[in-house]
XYZ file of C-alpha atoms in Angstrom:
110
model
C 1.567 -108.424 6.275
C -0.587 -105.566 7.534
C -3.869 -105.078 5.541
C -6.746 -102.541 5.920
C -9.762 -103.754 7.999
C -13.019 -104.547 6.381
C -14.850 -101.091 5.150
C -17.627 -101.908 7.366
C -15.345 -102.159 10.181
C -13.797 -98.631 9.651
C -17.416 -97.416 9.230
C -18.524 -98.499 12.437
C -15.529 -97.024 14.255
C -16.071 -93.742 12.483
C -19.688 -93.724 13.564
C -18.914 -94.588 17.128
C -16.355 -91.733 17.203
C -18.864 -89.339 15.514
C -21.620 -90.166 17.972
C -19.309 -89.672 20.843
C -18.045 -86.431 19.539
C -16.941 -83.404 22.039
C -17.847 -79.919 21.565
C -14.817 -77.904 22.496
C -13.682 -74.079 22.734
C -10.318 -72.845 22.227
C -8.702 -71.282 25.424
C -5.595 -69.339 25.795
C -3.693 -70.804 28.592
C -0.386 -68.899 29.306
C 0.230 -68.093 25.771
C -0.802 -71.445 24.450
C -3.843 -72.337 22.747
C -5.608 -75.540 24.087
C -8.784 -77.357 23.262
C -11.380 -77.503 26.136
C -14.561 -79.208 26.391
C -17.676 -76.912 26.662
C -19.084 -79.230 29.131
C -16.910 -79.865 31.964
C -18.331 -83.249 32.441
C -16.776 -84.543 29.439
C -13.247 -85.297 29.245
C -10.948 -86.576 26.426
C -10.384 -90.293 26.493
C -7.641 -90.679 23.836
C -5.720 -88.620 21.379
C -7.960 -89.799 18.573
C -11.404 -88.364 20.004
C -13.324 -86.378 17.605
C -13.960 -82.881 18.571
C -15.946 -79.891 16.908
C -16.210 -76.055 17.566
C -19.609 -75.661 16.194
C -22.868 -77.729 16.378
C -24.016 -79.305 12.863
C -26.777 -77.126 11.290
C -30.576 -78.375 11.864
C -30.934 -80.044 8.610
C -34.806 -80.590 9.202
C -35.703 -76.859 8.655
C -35.036 -75.308 5.470
C -31.935 -72.707 5.588
C -31.282 -71.423 2.187
C -28.097 -69.684 3.263
C -26.250 -73.075 3.682
C -28.125 -74.653 0.753
C -30.274 -77.138 2.892
C -33.763 -77.716 1.519
C -34.996 -79.170 4.916
C -36.732 -82.389 5.002
C -40.579 -81.379 4.684
C -42.272 -83.117 2.032
C -39.619 -85.527 1.290
C -40.331 -89.327 0.790
C -39.140 -91.525 3.773
C -38.856 -95.334 4.081
C -41.504 -96.428 6.903
C -39.619 -99.704 7.636
C -36.011 -98.517 7.575
C -33.876 -97.700 10.601
C -31.166 -95.756 8.682
C -31.117 -92.025 7.465
C -33.787 -92.527 5.214
C -36.198 -93.467 7.942
C -39.397 -91.801 8.652
C -38.254 -90.988 12.383
C -34.962 -89.274 10.959
C -36.649 -87.671 8.173
C -39.513 -86.302 9.675
C -37.668 -84.850 12.671
C -40.710 -85.461 14.898
C -43.157 -83.740 12.992
C -45.002 -87.104 11.998
C -45.941 -88.372 8.633
C -48.537 -89.327 6.407
C -48.730 -92.770 4.839
C -50.154 -93.022 1.211
C -50.395 -96.055 -0.794
C -50.054 -96.021 -4.578
C -51.341 -98.711 -7.028
C -49.704 -98.589 -10.342
C -50.828 -100.818 -13.204
C -48.347 -101.606 -16.013
C -48.619 -103.726 -19.272
C -46.005 -106.242 -19.352
C -44.939 -108.161 -22.110
C -45.337 -111.599 -20.539
C -46.066 -114.970 -22.555
C -47.760 -117.795 -20.646
């Protein structure tokens, strides 16, 4: 009986592959096209390595031509280590902390 691994395990493997993805160029070698690493220090380890032809755009800065509004002015989570963290969202620009107090009426009975 074969089953799919837990979703978290699949996600971790994909993230590891994404972090180790290799930038490549298409080279024509003796009438055949091949993918070769841009940086000759990198070598393909397996047939399942992830590769990319162009680096991802800089989502920190607004670029309306690709639909990116940038991250300036967005709310970040100071205690998070994920994609909503201030380290990630603020792209090294720093951030200001604001504390808000909100009063609400409740329908409590004591």
